[in-house]
Structure formats: C-alpha cells, structure tokens
Coordinates of C-alpha atoms and ligand atoms in Angstrom, one line a residue:
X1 CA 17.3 -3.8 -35.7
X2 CA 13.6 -4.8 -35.7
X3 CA 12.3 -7.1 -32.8
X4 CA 12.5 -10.5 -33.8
X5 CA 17.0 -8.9 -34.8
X6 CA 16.8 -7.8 -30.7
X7 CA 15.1 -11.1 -29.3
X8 CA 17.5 -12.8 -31.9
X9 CA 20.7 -11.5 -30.3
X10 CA 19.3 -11.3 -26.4
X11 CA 18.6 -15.3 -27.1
X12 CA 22.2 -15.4 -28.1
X13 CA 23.5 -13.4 -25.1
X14 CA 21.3 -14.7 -22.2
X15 CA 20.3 -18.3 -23.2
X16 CA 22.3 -19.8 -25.5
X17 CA 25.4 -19.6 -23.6
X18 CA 23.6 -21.1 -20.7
X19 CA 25.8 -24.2 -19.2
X20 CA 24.7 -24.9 -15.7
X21 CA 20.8 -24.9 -14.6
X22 CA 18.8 -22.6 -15.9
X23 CA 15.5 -21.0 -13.7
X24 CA 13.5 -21.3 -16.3
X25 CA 11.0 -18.4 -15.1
X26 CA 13.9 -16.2 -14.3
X27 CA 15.1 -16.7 -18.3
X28 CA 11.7 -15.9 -19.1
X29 CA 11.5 -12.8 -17.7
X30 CA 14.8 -11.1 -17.9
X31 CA 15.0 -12.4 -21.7
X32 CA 11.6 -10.6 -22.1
X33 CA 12.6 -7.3 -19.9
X34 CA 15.9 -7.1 -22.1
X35 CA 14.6 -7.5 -25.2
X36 CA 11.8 -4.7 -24.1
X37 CA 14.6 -2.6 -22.6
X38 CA 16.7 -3.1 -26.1
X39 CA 14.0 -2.3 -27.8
X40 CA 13.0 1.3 -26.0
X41 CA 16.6 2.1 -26.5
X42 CA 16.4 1.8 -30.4
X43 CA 12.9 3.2 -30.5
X44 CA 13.7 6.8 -28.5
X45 CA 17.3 6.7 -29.7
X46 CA 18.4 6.3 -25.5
X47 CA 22.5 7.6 -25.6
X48 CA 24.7 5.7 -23.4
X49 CA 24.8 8.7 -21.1
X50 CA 21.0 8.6 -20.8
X51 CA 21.3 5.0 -19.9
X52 CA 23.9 5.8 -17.2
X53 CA 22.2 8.4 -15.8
X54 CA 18.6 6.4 -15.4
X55 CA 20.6 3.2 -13.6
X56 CA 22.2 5.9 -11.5
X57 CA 19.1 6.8 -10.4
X58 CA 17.4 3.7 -9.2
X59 CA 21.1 3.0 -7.1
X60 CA 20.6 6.7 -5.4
X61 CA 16.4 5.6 -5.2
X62 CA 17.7 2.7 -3.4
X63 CA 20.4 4.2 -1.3
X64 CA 17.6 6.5 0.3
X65 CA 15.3 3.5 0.3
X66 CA 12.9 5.1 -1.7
X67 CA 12.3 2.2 -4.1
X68 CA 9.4 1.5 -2.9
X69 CA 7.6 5.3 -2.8
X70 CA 8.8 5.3 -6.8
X71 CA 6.7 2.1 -7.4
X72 CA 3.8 3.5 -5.9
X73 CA 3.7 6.9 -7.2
X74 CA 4.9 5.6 -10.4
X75 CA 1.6 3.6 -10.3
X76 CA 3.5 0.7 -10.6
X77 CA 1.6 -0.9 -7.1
X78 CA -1.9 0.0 -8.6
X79 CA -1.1 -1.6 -12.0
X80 CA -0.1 -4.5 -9.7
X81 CA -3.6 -4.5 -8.4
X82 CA -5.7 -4.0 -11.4
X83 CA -3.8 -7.0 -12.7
X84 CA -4.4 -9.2 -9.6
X85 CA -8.0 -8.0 -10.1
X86 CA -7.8 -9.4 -13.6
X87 CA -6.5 -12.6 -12.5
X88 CA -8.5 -13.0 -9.6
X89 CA -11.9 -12.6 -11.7
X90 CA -10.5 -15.1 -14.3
X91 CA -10.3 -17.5 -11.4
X92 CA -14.0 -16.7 -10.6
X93 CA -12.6 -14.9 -7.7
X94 CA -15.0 -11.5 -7.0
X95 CA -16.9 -9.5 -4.7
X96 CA -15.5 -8.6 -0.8
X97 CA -14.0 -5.4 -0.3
X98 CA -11.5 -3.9 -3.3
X99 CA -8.2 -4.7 -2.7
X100 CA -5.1 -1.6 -2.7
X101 CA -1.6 -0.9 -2.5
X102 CA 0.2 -1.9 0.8
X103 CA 2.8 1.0 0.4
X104 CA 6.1 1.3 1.4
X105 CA 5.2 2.0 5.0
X106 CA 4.1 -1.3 7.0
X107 CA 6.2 -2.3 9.8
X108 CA 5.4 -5.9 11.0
X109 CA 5.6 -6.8 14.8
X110 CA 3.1 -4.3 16.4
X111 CA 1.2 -4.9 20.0
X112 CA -1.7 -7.2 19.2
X113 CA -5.1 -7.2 21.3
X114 CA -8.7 -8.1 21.3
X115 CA -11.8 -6.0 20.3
X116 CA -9.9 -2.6 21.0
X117 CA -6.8 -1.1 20.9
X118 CA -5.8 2.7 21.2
X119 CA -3.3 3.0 18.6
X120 CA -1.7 7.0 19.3
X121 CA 0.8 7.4 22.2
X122 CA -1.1 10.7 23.2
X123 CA 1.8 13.1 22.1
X124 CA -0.8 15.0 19.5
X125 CA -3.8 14.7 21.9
X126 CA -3.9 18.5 22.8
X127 CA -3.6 19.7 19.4
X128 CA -5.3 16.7 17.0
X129 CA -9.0 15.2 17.2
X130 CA -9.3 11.8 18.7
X131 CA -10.9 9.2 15.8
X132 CA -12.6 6.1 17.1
X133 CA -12.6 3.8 13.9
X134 CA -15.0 0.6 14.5
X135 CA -16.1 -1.9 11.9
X136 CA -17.2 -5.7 11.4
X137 CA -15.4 -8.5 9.3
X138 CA -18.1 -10.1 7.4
X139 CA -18.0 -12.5 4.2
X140 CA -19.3 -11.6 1.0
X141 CA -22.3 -12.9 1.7
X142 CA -22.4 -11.0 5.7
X143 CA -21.4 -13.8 7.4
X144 CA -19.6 -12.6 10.6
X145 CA -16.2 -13.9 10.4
X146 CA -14.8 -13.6 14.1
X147 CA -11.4 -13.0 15.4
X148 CA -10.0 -11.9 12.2
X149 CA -6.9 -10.8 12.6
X150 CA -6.8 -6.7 11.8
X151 CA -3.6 -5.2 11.4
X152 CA -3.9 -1.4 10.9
X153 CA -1.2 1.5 10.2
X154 CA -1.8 5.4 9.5
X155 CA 0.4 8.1 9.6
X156 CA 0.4 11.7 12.3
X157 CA -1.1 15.2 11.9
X158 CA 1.8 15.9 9.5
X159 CA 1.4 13.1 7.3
X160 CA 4.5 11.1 8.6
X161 CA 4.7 7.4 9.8
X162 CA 6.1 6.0 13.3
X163 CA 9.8 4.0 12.6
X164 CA 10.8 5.9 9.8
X165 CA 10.1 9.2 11.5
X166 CA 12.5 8.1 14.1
X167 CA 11.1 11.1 16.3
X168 CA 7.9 9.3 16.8
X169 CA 7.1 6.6 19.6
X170 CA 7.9 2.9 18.9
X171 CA 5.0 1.2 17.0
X172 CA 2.8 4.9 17.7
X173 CA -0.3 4.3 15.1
X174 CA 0.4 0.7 14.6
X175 CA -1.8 -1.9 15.8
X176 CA -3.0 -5.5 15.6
X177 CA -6.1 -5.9 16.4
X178 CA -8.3 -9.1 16.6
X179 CA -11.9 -9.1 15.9
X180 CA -14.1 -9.9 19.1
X181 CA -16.6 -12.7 18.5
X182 CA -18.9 -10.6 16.7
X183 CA -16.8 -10.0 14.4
X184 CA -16.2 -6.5 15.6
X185 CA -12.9 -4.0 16.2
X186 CA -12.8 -0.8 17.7
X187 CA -9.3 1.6 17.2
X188 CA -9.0 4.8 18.8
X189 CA -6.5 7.0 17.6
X190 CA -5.7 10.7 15.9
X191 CA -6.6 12.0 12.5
X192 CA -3.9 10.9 9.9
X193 CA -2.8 13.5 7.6
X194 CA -2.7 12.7 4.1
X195 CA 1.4 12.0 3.0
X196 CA 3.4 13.9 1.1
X197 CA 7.3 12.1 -0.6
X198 CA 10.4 14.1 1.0
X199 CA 10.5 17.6 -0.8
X200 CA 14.2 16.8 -1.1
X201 CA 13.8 13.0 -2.2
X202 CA 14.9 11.2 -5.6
X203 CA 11.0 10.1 -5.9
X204 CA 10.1 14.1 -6.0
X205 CA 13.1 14.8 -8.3
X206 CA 11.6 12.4 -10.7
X207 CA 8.0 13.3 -10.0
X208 CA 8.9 17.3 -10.4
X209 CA 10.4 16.1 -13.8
X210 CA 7.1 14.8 -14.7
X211 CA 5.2 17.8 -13.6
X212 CA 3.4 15.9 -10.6
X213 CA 3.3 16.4 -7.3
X214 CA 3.8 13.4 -4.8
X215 CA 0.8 14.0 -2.4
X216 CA -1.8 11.2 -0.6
X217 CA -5.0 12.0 0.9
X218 CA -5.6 11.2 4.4
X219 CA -5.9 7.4 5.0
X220 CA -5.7 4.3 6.9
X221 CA -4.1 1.3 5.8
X222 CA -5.1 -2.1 6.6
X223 CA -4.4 -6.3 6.5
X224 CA -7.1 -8.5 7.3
X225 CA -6.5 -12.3 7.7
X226 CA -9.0 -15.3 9.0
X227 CA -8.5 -19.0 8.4
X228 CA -10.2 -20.0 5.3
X229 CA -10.5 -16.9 3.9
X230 CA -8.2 -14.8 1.7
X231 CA -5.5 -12.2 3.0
X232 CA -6.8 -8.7 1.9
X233 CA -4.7 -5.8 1.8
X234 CA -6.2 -2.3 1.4
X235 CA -6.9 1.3 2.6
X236 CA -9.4 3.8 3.2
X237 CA -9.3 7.1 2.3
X238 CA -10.9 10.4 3.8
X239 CA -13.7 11.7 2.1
X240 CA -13.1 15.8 1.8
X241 CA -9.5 15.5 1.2
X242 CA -8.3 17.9 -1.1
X243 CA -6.2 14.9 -2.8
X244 CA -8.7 12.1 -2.5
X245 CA -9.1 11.6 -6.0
X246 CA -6.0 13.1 -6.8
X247 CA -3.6 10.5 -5.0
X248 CA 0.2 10.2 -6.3
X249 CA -0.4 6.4 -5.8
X250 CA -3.3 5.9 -6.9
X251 CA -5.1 4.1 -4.1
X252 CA -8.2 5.6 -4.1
X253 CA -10.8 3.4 -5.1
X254 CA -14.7 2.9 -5.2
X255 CA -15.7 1.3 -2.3
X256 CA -12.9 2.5 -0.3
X257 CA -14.0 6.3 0.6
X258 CA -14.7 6.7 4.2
X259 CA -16.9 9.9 5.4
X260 CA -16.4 11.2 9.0
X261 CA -19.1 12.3 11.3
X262 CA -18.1 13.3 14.8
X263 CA -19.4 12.4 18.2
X264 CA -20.7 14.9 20.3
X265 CA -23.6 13.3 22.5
X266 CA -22.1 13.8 26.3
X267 CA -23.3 10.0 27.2
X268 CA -21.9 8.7 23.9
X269 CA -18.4 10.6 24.7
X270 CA -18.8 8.8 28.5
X271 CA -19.1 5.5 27.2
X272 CA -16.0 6.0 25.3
X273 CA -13.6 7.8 28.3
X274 CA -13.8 10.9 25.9
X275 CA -13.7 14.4 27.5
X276 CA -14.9 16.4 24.2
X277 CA -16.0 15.7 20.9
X278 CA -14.6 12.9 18.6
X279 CA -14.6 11.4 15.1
X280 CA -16.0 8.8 14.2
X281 CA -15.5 6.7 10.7
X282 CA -17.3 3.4 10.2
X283 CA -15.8 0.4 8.2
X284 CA -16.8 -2.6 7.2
X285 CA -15.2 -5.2 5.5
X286 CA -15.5 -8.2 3.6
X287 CA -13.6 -11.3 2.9
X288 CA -13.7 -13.1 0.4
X289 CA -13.5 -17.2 1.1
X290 CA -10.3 -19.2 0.2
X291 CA -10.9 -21.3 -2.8
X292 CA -8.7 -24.2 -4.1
X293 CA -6.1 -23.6 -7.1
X294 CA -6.8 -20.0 -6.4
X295 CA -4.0 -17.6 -7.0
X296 CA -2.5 -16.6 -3.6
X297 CA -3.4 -13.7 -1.8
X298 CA -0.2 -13.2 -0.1
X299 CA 2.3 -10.9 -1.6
X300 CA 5.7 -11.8 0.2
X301 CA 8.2 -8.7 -0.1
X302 CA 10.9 -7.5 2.2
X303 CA 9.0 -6.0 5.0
X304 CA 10.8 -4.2 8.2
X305 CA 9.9 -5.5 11.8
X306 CA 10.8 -3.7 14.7
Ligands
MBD1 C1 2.1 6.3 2.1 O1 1.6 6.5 3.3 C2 1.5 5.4 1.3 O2 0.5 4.8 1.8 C3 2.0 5.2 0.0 C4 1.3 4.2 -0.9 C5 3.1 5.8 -0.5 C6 3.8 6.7 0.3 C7 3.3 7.0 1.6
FE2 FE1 0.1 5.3 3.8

C-alpha cells in the first residue's frame, strides 16, 4: 500500500466509524501515529511477532517503571526540548538560561527554606567531599529576581537518587530552596555521581541492543519559578566528567557546564561551619519574563510526591 492507501484505510478504521464525540486533537494524533506506525511496518517488512515482541516491551518497560529512563536515553526528552526551543523562538521567546530534560527522577514535596538549605543527611560525610553550590536568580537582562522559588535534586556518590533507592534517607538531596532578597541561594551538600540505568534493566537491554551504554555525567538538576516569569527546568553538569559530553540523555548543553574549584582558605571554611576543604560550584541563572499568548512553560506529567 502507498501512504495516501494506509491514511485511506486508518480514516476508515479510526474516524469514520466515529458516533459519539470525537477529541478532535486526540483523532489527530493517534490517526497520524497509526498511519506512521502502518507505514514503518510495510516499509521494514515488521512480522507480527516483531510487533508482539516490541509492545511486550514497553508493558515490561512500564512494569519496572522505566518508561520514563527509555524516553530520556532514547533522546526522546531532548528532542522535546529542541522543539520547545523551536517554538519558543517562533514566539520571540529567547535568551535566559537553556532549558533541559527534567528526568525521570523528581520527587515533589521536599523541605522548603530560605537562602540556605543543607540538602545531604550526613551519611556519606566521612567518605564524600562536601559541595557548597551558591548562585543568583537574575533576568535576562540581570535584574535580580528575589525569592524565586529553587527546587533542586542530585543523586549520591554512587550515582543513585533518594525514594527510589529506598536505602537512602527520606527527601536526602532534595531541597526547595527560596531565593533571599538578593536574589541569592546557597545549598550545601555531597558530590553527585554521574548515573548509570540498572545493569539488569529493560532500558539497558534495549540500549545494549543498540551498542550504547546508559551512563550520565555528574549533575544537578533544577526548577526555578517567580511570579511573572517563566518556569525553567534544567541541569548542570560537572565539568571533567568522563561522560559529560557523552550523556545517554543528552542533557548536556552549552551554557550548562559547571567547573568546580575547592575551598581551602581556613577563614573561608569557618565562615561556612566546615572543618576541611570543600567544593565549591557557582551558578547563575536566568529567567526569562512571562509574556502573553506565550506557549506555557509548564510541562504537567505524572510526578511522585512523598
Ligand atoms: C537521571 O539522573 C537523569 O537525570 C536522567 C535524565 C535519566 C536517568 C537518571
Ligand atoms: Fe539526574
């Protein structure tokens, strides 16, 4: 069959046996996914056993919630963002700090404060450095924006995330933070370790299949909100990271490469309650203001609380 056969018979399928209300936007896009799917299935010759075996997948993908690894290291997320890019420069939208992928990882409902937080339980503290990470909210054009609203997540020394590492404290490397009035926030905390997908995992099956591996460089993650300004969602990651510019998601981006110095000045280390030496990263960030008609800058998807 060519393609206008396929769209032809999916019409006849999918739409014109329609008799109650019909999304219409829904209609649009599964008529358009089917006729694509229909369409790779004539083009690679897919058998019906190939086809099984594929929706088989994304159930056992789901069943280990994994879903949401597969669309990141599938790029999937980063495409997301390039698009969103696209859309928000069509709507004159540019400039502030690059956007990236949220990841599968967030956990909403952490313990909020002002100006500082220390975000690590102190369970790695003997064997991990301390890292103070302090930046300003600005505007583009370095207007200090104050009290923004920083929410902040990063994973231990072996790459691995509080709640679904059940081992790990509750909320341990999760923060809210809100900016002081200068526009400032301070975190203190313990290196991250760059990810890496479960060894034993249905994304690493795939991605083994594909000759990839399913690593992330050491990073911090990162949702910044303030009235009148739009929601940005991003990361940065380590500079000196073996997978830096080799990240299975893809989240790496210009502008989003933090370098590490450490602290070792005795009065410096006072000030900040620290016995020995300490990291240090510096991050700025910008927002860029809200505008009318703009597309929004909230993605809504089913996020876990604790
Ligand atoms: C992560 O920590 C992450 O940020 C992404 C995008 C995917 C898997 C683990
Ligand atoms: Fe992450």
């Amino acid at each position: 069959m060519n393609r206008q056969e396929i769209d032809q018979l999916v019409k006849e399928m999918n739409v014109d046996t329609a008799t109650g209300a019909v999304d219409e936007r829904l209609q649009q896009v599964i008529v358009r996914l089917l006729g694509d799917f229909f369409q790779a299935i004539q083009d690679l010759d897919l058998t019906q056993t190939e086809v099984w075996k594929g929706l088989e997948y994304i159930v056992d993908s789901s069943k280990s919630n994994e879903l949401g690894l597969l669309v990141a290291g599938l790029g999937v997320e980063h495409f997301l963002d390039l698009h969103a890019d696209e859309v928000d420069a069509k709507a004159g939208i540019t400039g502030g700090t690059p956007r990236t992928i949220e990841g599968p990882l967030y956990v909403a409902g952490a313990p909020e404060s002002v100006g500082f937080a220390r975000m690590d339980d102190g369970s790695e503290s003997d064997h991990v450095d301390t890292l103070f990470i302090e930046g300003i909210i600005t505007g583009t054009d370095g207007q200090i924006i104050p009290n923004a609203k920083v929410e902040i997540w990063h994973a231990n020394s072996l790459g691995n995330y509080s709640f679904f590492d059940s081992s790990q404290s509750e909320f341990n490397l999760r923060r809210t933070i809100l900016a002081d009035a200068d526009g400032k926030y301070v975190a203190q905390t313990t290196m991250p370790v760059g990810y890496g997908c479960p060894p034993e995992g249905t994304t690493q099956a795939l991605l083994n299949k594909l000759g990839r591996h399913g690593q992330r460089p050491s990073h911090v993650h990162y949702f910044i909100s303030a009235p009148g300004y739009r929601k940005l969602t991003t990361q940065f990651n380590i500079e000196g990271d073996k997978y830096l510019w080799d990240d299975f998601a893809f989240a790496t981006r210009e502008g989003l490469v933090a370098s590490v110095s450490d602290i070792t000045d005795p009065a410096e280390l006072a000030k900040r309650g620290q016995d020995k030496p300490v990291k240090h990263i510096n991050f700025d960030f910008q927002l860029v203001k809200d505008v009318a008609q703009a597309p929004s800058s909230e993605v809504e998807r089913r996020r876990v609380s604790a």
